[in-house]
Amino acid sequence: MIRSALLLSLLLSSAALASAGMPGPARQTQLTHLVRQDCGSCHGMTLKGGLGRALLPENLKDFDKDGLVAIILDGIPGTPMPPWRGLLTEAEAQWIVEKLKTGTLK
Amino acid sequence: MNRRNFLKTAAAGPALLASGLPALAGTKAALRGTGDMGIVIERATGSILIVETTNRSILGRVSGLGDLSHASAVYARDERYVFVFGRDGGLTKIDILEQKIVKRVLQSGNAIGGAISDDGKLVAVSNYKPGGVRIFDTDTLEMVADIPAGSKTVGLVDAPGRRFIFTLYDAGEIWIADMSEGRVPKLTKFPDIGDLPYDGLITGDGRHYIAGLFGQDGLVHLDLWREPLKPEMVLDHYGRGEKKLPVYKMPHLEGWALAGGKFLLPAVGRHEVLAMDANSFKEVGRVKVHGQPVFVMARPGGRHAWVNFALPDNDTVQVLDTVTLKVIHEFKPGPAVLHMEFTPRGHEVWVSVRDTGKVEIYDAASFEKLAELPAQSPSGIFFTARAHQIGL
């Protein structure tokens, strides 16, 4: 109960911040968890790759940010990379790309 | 004195214990079998819990297994040693009685799973980087054979006759590596089986190998008892041309259910479990379920199948009646239910719930929750009874 109340408040506060652009701190924690744990089921929890490519800065240096944001939001047809639009906003995808490119995802 | 010798000594008589080994008297470990034991992978911390199912308890933790973000395990024939396959290519042999790592090698850069041969002498690992399969001696973990494939490999299983079967993800092929003549694999290759095979299973009788496809609707069936060997597409077009939903987690085929003459299998990108006749390999029904199924795990005996789901529905478990193909129970253990494992005769089921940090234990008949154990980001649960099942 406490947990779900907490989650709800996190969601509400992050929604408020997301409408302003960048994800807020609570949502950033959720996104970090999502990237490590859920993206990690294909890309590896340490982002060194798996069924999907490695996502470390050196693996991404030839990709521009907008292209990577588009891949996250719309997926890559014909591969297992799914579109995350609906689960992630554009601002959230941009935040993830920034973190991945700079290797600063905690 | 190591513990094994101590156990022998202890068995020799209490008199000896009392007179000769005062320092150890307080640490005497009871002799025990391992048939009610198992491990739980703790994916974020690179550790495993050693557990037992009789009293539903944690016996200990072994750390230092590297990256276990995708991990699986197979047991030696004695149900004492377990081989854990880590994401980072680590192959670790653990003694679950002594609760320690016996041997560990980093055999590749990136691995997905493994299998143990029917004679218990070889353990094979399926690799993403550099691809292919490598085979090791179970005593020493020295490499016996290296099978490059120029492709990531998935769906690696053991088959009777000291054989391993696996599937090439990028190349769309099934290979059989026959190790019956010693250290040199005799390879049989089946090309062009289909688009992006993502996993494979072998039935408990060692007869049918089935690979699931991601890139197209359908599965590939290889009947190992029917010569000449020839993979055939089954359940093709099960999606009837409808657009697939985005798949946020690949389904797994291990744990497939066979009951009342039917296989139950996860549909890719659909909220459905597919039922396939085990003789004709034709579709005989499908079950609408809560989300995209990841595991469809048969309760031993096959009366029910328990199903967990991909994101965003991964907080839920449904139980299917395998005769009527109806959902008979649903509950929500919490965010990120990753795996389920039945006790050997199926009276209880252990469920790992990653984001609440718990392993929950349920009565498989009444569905009542019996216990919870704390675990750090638990994922795969592997009980020792797997040691004596083909394909596990």
XYZ file of C-alpha atoms in Angstrom, chain B residues 21-379:
359
model
C 37.862 -32.420 17.279
C 36.680 -29.986 19.888
C 37.123 -26.994 17.612
C 34.805 -28.466 15.034
C 32.206 -29.923 17.350
C 30.073 -26.815 17.183
C 30.125 -26.640 13.412
C 29.070 -30.171 12.625
C 26.935 -30.096 9.536
C 24.307 -32.760 9.198
C 24.714 -35.062 6.262
C 22.072 -34.265 3.720
C 20.953 -35.085 0.210
C 20.477 -32.382 -2.400
C 17.229 -33.508 -4.039
C 15.253 -30.716 -2.346
C 17.831 -28.038 -3.064
C 18.236 -25.409 -5.716
C 19.623 -22.003 -6.588
C 18.162 -18.573 -7.224
C 20.074 -16.198 -9.501
C 20.537 -12.698 -8.094
C 21.015 -10.887 -11.362
C 22.155 -7.455 -10.215
C 24.786 -8.582 -7.729
C 26.348 -11.534 -9.555
C 25.456 -13.906 -6.757
C 23.264 -16.936 -6.206
C 21.215 -18.058 -3.262
C 21.362 -21.713 -2.321
C 17.908 -22.769 -1.170
C 15.987 -25.821 -0.048
C 12.321 -26.480 -0.671
C 11.421 -28.747 2.272
C 11.472 -25.943 4.844
C 11.434 -23.227 2.155
C 14.617 -21.611 3.342
C 17.818 -19.963 2.189
C 20.906 -21.973 3.071
C 23.519 -19.521 1.867
C 24.782 -17.159 -0.789
C 27.687 -17.544 -3.207
C 29.069 -14.362 -4.770
C 31.607 -13.535 -7.442
C 29.830 -14.955 -10.472
C 30.222 -11.856 -12.661
C 27.410 -10.435 -14.794
C 24.287 -12.539 -14.267
C 21.897 -10.164 -16.025
C 20.924 -13.099 -18.219
C 21.864 -16.325 -16.495
C 20.905 -19.958 -16.484
C 22.173 -23.144 -14.888
C 22.428 -26.900 -15.332
C 23.185 -29.552 -12.738
C 25.717 -32.358 -12.661
C 24.293 -35.871 -12.416
C 25.088 -36.028 -8.701
C 22.923 -32.962 -8.006
C 25.796 -31.539 -6.007
C 27.482 -29.341 -8.572
C 25.758 -26.671 -10.583
C 27.128 -24.908 -13.661
C 26.026 -21.298 -13.965
C 26.198 -19.516 -17.322
C 26.577 -15.744 -17.038
C 26.042 -12.944 -19.509
C 29.736 -12.048 -19.479
C 30.788 -15.472 -20.780
C 31.500 -16.718 -17.281
C 31.085 -20.440 -16.670
C 31.107 -21.157 -12.954
C 30.998 -24.559 -11.264
C 29.574 -24.386 -7.757
C 29.385 -26.979 -5.006
C 25.984 -26.364 -3.436
C 26.788 -28.438 -0.337
C 29.999 -26.613 0.462
C 28.486 -23.376 -0.867
C 31.547 -22.379 -2.811
C 32.898 -21.846 -6.283
C 34.883 -24.874 -7.376
C 36.061 -23.456 -10.680
C 35.314 -20.474 -12.858
C 36.373 -19.602 -16.402
C 35.555 -16.660 -18.645
C 34.989 -18.657 -21.780
C 33.727 -15.923 -24.114
C 32.822 -12.251 -24.198
C 29.076 -12.696 -24.053
C 27.011 -15.840 -23.485
C 23.359 -16.770 -23.333
C 23.009 -20.259 -21.869
C 24.225 -23.804 -21.754
C 23.555 -27.510 -21.519
C 25.086 -30.636 -20.015
C 25.579 -33.886 -21.916
C 23.590 -36.997 -21.048
C 26.706 -38.684 -19.634
C 27.418 -35.643 -17.465
C 30.950 -35.259 -18.819
C 30.522 -32.228 -21.065
C 29.042 -28.821 -20.520
C 28.341 -26.678 -23.588
C 27.896 -22.909 -23.688
C 26.008 -20.898 -26.252
C 27.751 -17.641 -27.126
C 26.753 -14.274 -28.560
C 30.307 -12.986 -28.732
C 32.187 -14.469 -30.585
C 29.143 -16.618 -31.411
C 29.132 -20.372 -31.783
C 29.277 -22.973 -29.022
C 32.131 -24.046 -26.789
C 32.239 -27.367 -24.970
C 34.047 -27.993 -21.683
C 35.033 -30.913 -19.494
C 32.743 -30.856 -16.446
C 35.559 -31.882 -14.091
C 38.190 -29.361 -15.093
C 36.284 -26.796 -17.177
C 39.004 -27.176 -19.811
C 37.792 -26.579 -23.334
C 37.162 -29.806 -25.221
C 35.757 -28.382 -28.446
C 35.207 -24.990 -30.042
C 32.439 -24.757 -32.634
C 32.521 -21.371 -34.382
C 29.296 -20.609 -36.177
C 29.686 -17.029 -37.431
C 26.423 -16.286 -35.641
C 24.980 -15.804 -32.199
C 23.640 -19.115 -30.969
C 20.455 -19.739 -29.002
C 18.298 -22.650 -27.866
C 21.213 -24.898 -26.885
C 20.016 -28.202 -25.420
C 21.386 -31.673 -24.769
C 20.046 -34.622 -26.720
C 20.491 -38.345 -26.084
C 23.700 -39.902 -27.440
C 26.082 -37.232 -26.158
C 24.724 -34.669 -28.566
C 24.004 -30.973 -28.336
C 21.511 -29.131 -30.525
C 21.460 -25.394 -31.028
C 20.170 -22.710 -33.348
C 21.958 -19.887 -35.147
C 20.115 -16.627 -34.508
C 21.633 -14.517 -37.295
C 22.030 -17.296 -39.842
C 18.709 -19.098 -39.289
C 20.153 -22.612 -39.011
C 19.872 -25.571 -36.633
C 23.062 -27.511 -35.892
C 23.578 -30.846 -34.151
C 26.978 -31.432 -32.525
C 27.478 -35.140 -31.946
C 30.190 -35.720 -29.336
C 29.730 -39.488 -29.144
C 33.128 -40.175 -30.649
C 35.087 -38.236 -28.075
C 36.426 -34.724 -28.342
C 35.787 -33.964 -31.994
C 32.256 -32.830 -32.752
C 30.513 -34.355 -35.729
C 28.316 -31.552 -37.049
C 25.029 -31.839 -38.916
C 23.688 -28.521 -40.204
C 20.198 -27.570 -41.332
C 20.218 -24.233 -43.193
C 17.344 -21.859 -43.997
C 15.045 -22.880 -41.177
C 13.409 -19.442 -40.889
C 13.886 -15.849 -39.898
C 15.529 -14.885 -36.578
C 15.093 -17.999 -34.410
C 15.232 -16.765 -30.807
C 15.143 -19.907 -28.646
C 14.732 -23.651 -28.762
C 13.529 -26.546 -26.651
C 13.750 -30.307 -26.659
C 10.963 -32.486 -25.339
C 11.579 -34.605 -22.255
C 11.748 -37.792 -24.344
C 14.578 -36.305 -26.398
C 12.584 -36.655 -29.590
C 11.404 -33.222 -30.706
C 13.519 -30.094 -31.028
C 11.453 -26.955 -31.553
C 12.862 -23.519 -32.373
C 10.769 -20.361 -32.058
C 11.030 -17.650 -34.706
C 10.996 -13.939 -34.072
C 11.169 -12.741 -37.665
C 8.091 -14.610 -38.868
C 5.079 -16.406 -37.466
C 5.701 -20.072 -36.817
C 8.042 -22.533 -35.166
C 10.512 -25.026 -36.567
C 10.126 -28.682 -35.644
C 12.895 -31.249 -35.960
C 11.843 -34.848 -35.231
C 15.028 -36.600 -34.097
C 13.481 -40.048 -34.413
C 12.502 -39.736 -38.058
C 15.164 -40.310 -40.711
C 16.193 -38.492 -42.759
C 16.255 -35.599 -40.308
C 14.410 -32.625 -41.723
C 13.254 -29.447 -39.963
C 9.691 -28.464 -40.810
C 7.756 -25.269 -40.236
C 4.785 -25.666 -37.889
C 2.100 -23.227 -36.756
C 3.143 -20.990 -39.638
C 0.974 -17.920 -40.039
C -0.359 -18.241 -36.491
C -0.653 -14.484 -36.463
C -2.853 -14.591 -39.567
C -1.043 -11.592 -40.946
C -2.064 -9.339 -38.067
C 0.473 -6.809 -36.973
C 2.567 -7.955 -34.050
C 2.596 -5.883 -30.879
C 5.935 -4.416 -29.834
C 7.860 -7.114 -27.936
C 9.537 -5.712 -24.822
C 10.942 -9.054 -23.741
C 11.748 -12.138 -25.764
C 9.704 -15.191 -24.793
C 11.505 -18.285 -23.551
C 10.682 -21.782 -24.673
C 12.242 -23.643 -21.754
C 9.455 -24.803 -19.495
C 7.117 -25.567 -22.433
C 4.050 -27.420 -21.318
C 3.051 -30.816 -22.699
C -0.280 -32.002 -21.400
C -3.197 -34.033 -22.676
C -1.316 -34.465 -25.929
C -0.847 -30.723 -26.438
C 2.100 -28.375 -26.341
C 1.484 -24.924 -24.909
C 3.821 -22.274 -26.269
C 4.121 -18.494 -26.026
C 3.026 -16.536 -29.110
C 5.462 -13.783 -30.067
C 4.033 -10.263 -29.981
C 0.533 -11.404 -29.047
C -1.475 -11.800 -25.880
C -1.855 -15.495 -26.588
C -0.609 -18.940 -25.639
C -0.697 -21.348 -28.556
C -1.839 -24.949 -28.172
C -0.344 -27.431 -30.617
C -1.218 -31.107 -30.973
C 1.804 -33.148 -29.933
C 1.334 -35.709 -32.714
C 0.229 -33.717 -35.717
C 1.958 -30.467 -34.703
C -1.158 -28.603 -35.843
C -2.772 -25.805 -33.891
C -5.619 -27.048 -31.704
C -6.458 -23.843 -29.881
C -5.136 -20.700 -28.341
C -5.660 -19.023 -25.013
C -6.166 -15.285 -24.659
C -3.963 -14.202 -21.797
C -3.190 -11.051 -19.834
C -0.164 -9.896 -21.818
C 2.653 -11.203 -23.989
C 3.737 -14.507 -22.439
C 7.415 -14.980 -21.550
C 7.445 -18.374 -19.832
C 4.692 -20.970 -20.142
C 5.772 -23.381 -17.418
C 4.089 -26.756 -17.019
C 3.365 -27.946 -13.540
C 5.059 -31.363 -13.377
C 2.444 -33.809 -14.611
C 1.142 -31.131 -16.925
C -2.245 -30.393 -15.316
C -1.693 -26.638 -15.312
C 0.611 -24.176 -16.976
C 1.761 -21.004 -15.220
C 2.412 -18.006 -17.425
C 4.308 -14.782 -16.783
C 4.420 -11.762 -19.047
C 6.591 -9.134 -20.708
C 6.660 -5.454 -19.846
C 4.301 -3.637 -19.207
C 2.279 -6.603 -17.859
C 5.106 -8.247 -15.951
C 3.507 -7.909 -12.517
C 0.993 -10.675 -13.232
C 0.873 -14.476 -13.321
C -1.936 -16.521 -14.847
C -2.616 -20.221 -14.436
C -4.073 -22.140 -17.375
C -6.014 -25.382 -17.269
C -4.285 -27.447 -19.938
C -7.369 -29.547 -20.729
C -9.973 -26.807 -21.101
C -7.448 -24.162 -22.258
C -8.989 -21.632 -19.892
C -7.399 -19.184 -17.481
C -8.409 -20.472 -14.035
C -6.438 -18.147 -11.775
C -4.697 -14.779 -11.906
C -2.691 -12.896 -9.316
C -0.200 -10.046 -9.119
C 2.973 -10.824 -7.188
C 4.415 -7.411 -8.088
C 6.628 -5.689 -10.633
C 8.870 -7.867 -12.794
C 7.925 -11.489 -12.241
C 10.882 -13.043 -14.049
C 10.744 -16.787 -13.512
C 8.842 -19.671 -11.932
C 10.118 -23.071 -10.859
C 8.097 -26.018 -9.576
C 9.199 -28.424 -6.900
C 10.034 -31.777 -8.496
C 6.550 -33.273 -8.219
C 4.859 -29.928 -8.632
C 3.227 -29.374 -5.248
C 4.691 -25.887 -4.876
C 6.009 -23.205 -7.159
C 8.661 -20.582 -6.484
C 8.230 -17.233 -8.218
C 10.953 -14.588 -8.504
C 9.766 -10.976 -8.302
C 12.701 -8.812 -9.310
C 11.637 -5.339 -8.270
C 10.256 -6.243 -4.846
C 13.358 -8.307 -4.103
C 11.389 -11.393 -3.163
C 10.986 -15.014 -4.029
C 7.385 -15.984 -3.335
C 6.311 -19.563 -2.783
C 2.817 -20.771 -3.671
C 0.819 -23.931 -3.217
C 0.393 -25.150 -6.791
C -3.077 -26.593 -6.144
C -4.761 -24.026 -3.890
C -2.674 -21.057 -5.213
C -2.256 -19.893 -1.625
C 0.950 -18.006 -0.845
C 2.986 -20.021 1.635
C 6.174 -18.035 2.151
C 8.403 -15.213 0.934
C 12.170 -15.128 0.907
C 14.297 -12.002 0.472
C 16.573 -11.959 -2.574
C 18.500 -9.272 -4.461
C 16.904 -8.755 -7.900
C 16.021 -12.443 -8.218
C 15.659 -13.932 -11.692
